Tab-separated table of C-alpha atoms in Angstrom:
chain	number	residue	atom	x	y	z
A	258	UNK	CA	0.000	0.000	0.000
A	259	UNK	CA	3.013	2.465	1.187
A	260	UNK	CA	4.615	2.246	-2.436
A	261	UNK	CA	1.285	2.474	-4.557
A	262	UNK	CA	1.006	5.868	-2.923
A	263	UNK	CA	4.281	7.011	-3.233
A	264	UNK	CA	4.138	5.825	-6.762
A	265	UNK	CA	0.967	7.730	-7.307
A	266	UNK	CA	2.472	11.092	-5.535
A	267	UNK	CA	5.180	10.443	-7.959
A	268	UNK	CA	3.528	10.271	-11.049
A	269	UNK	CA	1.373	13.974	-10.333
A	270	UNK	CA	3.995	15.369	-9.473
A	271	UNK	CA	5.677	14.122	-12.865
A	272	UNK	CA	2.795	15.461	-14.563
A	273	UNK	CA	2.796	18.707	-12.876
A	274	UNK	CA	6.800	19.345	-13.279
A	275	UNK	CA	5.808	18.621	-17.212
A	276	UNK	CA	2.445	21.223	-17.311
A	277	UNK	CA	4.098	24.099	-15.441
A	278	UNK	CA	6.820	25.072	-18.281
A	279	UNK	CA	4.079	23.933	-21.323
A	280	UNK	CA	1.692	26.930	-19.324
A	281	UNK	CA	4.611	29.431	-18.568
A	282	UNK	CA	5.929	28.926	-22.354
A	283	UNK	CA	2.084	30.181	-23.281
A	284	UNK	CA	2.592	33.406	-22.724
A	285	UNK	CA	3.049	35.811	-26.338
A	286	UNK	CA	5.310	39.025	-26.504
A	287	UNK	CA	3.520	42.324	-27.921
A	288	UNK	CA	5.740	43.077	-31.220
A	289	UNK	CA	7.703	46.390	-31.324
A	290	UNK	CA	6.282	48.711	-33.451
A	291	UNK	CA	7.607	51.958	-34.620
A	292	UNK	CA	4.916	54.537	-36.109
A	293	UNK	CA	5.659	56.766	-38.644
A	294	UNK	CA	3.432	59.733	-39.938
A	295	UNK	CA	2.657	60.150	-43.168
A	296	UNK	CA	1.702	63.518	-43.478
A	297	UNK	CA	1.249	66.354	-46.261
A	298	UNK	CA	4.744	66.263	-47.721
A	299	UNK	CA	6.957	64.513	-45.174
A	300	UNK	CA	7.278	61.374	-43.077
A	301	UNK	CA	7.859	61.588	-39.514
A	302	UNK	CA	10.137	61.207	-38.199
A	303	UNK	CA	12.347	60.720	-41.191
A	304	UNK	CA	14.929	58.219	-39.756
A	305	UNK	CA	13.997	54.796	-37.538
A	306	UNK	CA	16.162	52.354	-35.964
A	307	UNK	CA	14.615	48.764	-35.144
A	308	UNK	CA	15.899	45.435	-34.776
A	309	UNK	CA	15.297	42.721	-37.225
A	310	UNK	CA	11.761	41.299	-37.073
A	311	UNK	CA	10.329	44.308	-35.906
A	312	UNK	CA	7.969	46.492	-37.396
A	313	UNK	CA	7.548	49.643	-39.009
A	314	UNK	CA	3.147	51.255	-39.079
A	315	UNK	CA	3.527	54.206	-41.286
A	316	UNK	CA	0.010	55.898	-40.837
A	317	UNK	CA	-1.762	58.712	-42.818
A	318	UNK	CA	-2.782	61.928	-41.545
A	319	UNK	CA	-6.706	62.279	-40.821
A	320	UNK	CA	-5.269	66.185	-41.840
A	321	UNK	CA	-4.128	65.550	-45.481
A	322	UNK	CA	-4.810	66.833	-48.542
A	323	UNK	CA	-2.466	65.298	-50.748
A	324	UNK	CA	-2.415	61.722	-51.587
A	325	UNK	CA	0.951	60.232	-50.726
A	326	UNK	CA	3.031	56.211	-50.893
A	327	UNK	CA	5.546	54.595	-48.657
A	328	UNK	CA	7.787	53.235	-51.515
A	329	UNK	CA	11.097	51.285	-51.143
A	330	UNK	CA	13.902	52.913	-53.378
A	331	UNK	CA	16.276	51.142	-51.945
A	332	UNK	CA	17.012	47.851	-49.863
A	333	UNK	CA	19.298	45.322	-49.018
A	334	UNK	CA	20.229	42.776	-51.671
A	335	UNK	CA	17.160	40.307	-52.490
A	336	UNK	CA	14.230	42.563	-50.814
A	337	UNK	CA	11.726	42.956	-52.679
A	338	UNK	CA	10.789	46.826	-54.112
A	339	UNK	CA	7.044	45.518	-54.221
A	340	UNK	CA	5.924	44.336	-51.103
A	341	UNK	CA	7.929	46.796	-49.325
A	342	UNK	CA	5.397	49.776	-51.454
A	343	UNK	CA	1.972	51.051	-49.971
A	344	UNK	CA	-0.978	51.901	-52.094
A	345	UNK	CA	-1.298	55.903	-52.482
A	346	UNK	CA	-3.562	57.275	-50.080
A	347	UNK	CA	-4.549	60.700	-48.603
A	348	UNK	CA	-6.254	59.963	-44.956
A	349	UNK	CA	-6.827	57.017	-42.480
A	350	UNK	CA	-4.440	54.577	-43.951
A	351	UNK	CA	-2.006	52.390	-42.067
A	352	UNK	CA	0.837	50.597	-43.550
A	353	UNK	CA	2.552	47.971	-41.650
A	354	UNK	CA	5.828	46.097	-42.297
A	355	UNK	CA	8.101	43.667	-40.435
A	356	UNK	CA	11.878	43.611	-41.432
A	357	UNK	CA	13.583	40.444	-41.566
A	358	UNK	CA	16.791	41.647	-42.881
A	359	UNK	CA	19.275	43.897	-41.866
A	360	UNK	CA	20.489	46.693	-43.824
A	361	UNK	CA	19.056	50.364	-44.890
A	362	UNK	CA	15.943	50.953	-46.198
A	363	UNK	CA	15.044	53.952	-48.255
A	364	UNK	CA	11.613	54.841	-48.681
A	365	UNK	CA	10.270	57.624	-50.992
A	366	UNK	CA	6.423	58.988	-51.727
A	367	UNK	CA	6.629	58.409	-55.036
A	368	UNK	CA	4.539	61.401	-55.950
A	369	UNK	CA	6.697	63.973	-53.717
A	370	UNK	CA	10.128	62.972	-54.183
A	371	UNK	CA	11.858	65.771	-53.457
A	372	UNK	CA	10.266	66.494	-49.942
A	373	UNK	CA	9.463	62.725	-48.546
A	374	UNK	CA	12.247	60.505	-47.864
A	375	UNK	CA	12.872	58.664	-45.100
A	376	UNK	CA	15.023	55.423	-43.905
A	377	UNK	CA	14.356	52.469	-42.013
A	378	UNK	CA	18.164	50.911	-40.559
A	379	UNK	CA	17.358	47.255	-39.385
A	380	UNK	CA	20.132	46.014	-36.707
A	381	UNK	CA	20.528	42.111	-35.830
């Protein structure tokens, strides 16, 4: 009798040892996110620093006029110029990207090149 409970305290506390770090593993991290204005003729702010596999959420300006884009120019080797280009929008738009490589990123509205540029620099 002495050993079938012993054996039994055993095995739950086997079972527990085993359920704790499943639970504790459970939990998920918030994602950094960096927010960038897109507003009548300039980003802002017009440099960001993240680390790789975080974000970027460039958002319009309720306050425009102008239609602008969030358009790569310029990225490290094998990125692609597409996905990394927003629609062109005036108000209430949000643009969100994740970086998985390192390098510089430079972005451009494509319809006000002179006055919005901007780059992303992705760290390891």
């Amino acid at each position: 009798m002495k050993h079938k409970g012993l054996t039994t305290l055993i095995a739950c506390l086997a079972v527990g040892a085993v359920g704790v770090p499943a639970a504790l593993g459970t939990t998920t991290r918030k994602p950094v996110v960096k927010k960038v204005q897109v507003e009548d003729n300039l980003y802002s702010p017009t440099q960001v620093t993240i680390k790789k596999n975080q974000q970027v959420n460039w958002v319009w300006s309720n306050s425009n006029f102008n239609t602008h884009t969030v358009s790569l120019v310029k990225g490290p080797k094998g990125v692609s110029k597409r996905k990394f280009s927003s629609m062109q929008a005036s108000t209430g738009v949000h643009f969100k990207l994740t970086f998985l490589k390192p390098g510089v990123y430079h972005f451009r509205c494509m319809l006000h090149p002179l006055e919005m540029n901007m780059n992303v620099t992705v760290k390891n």
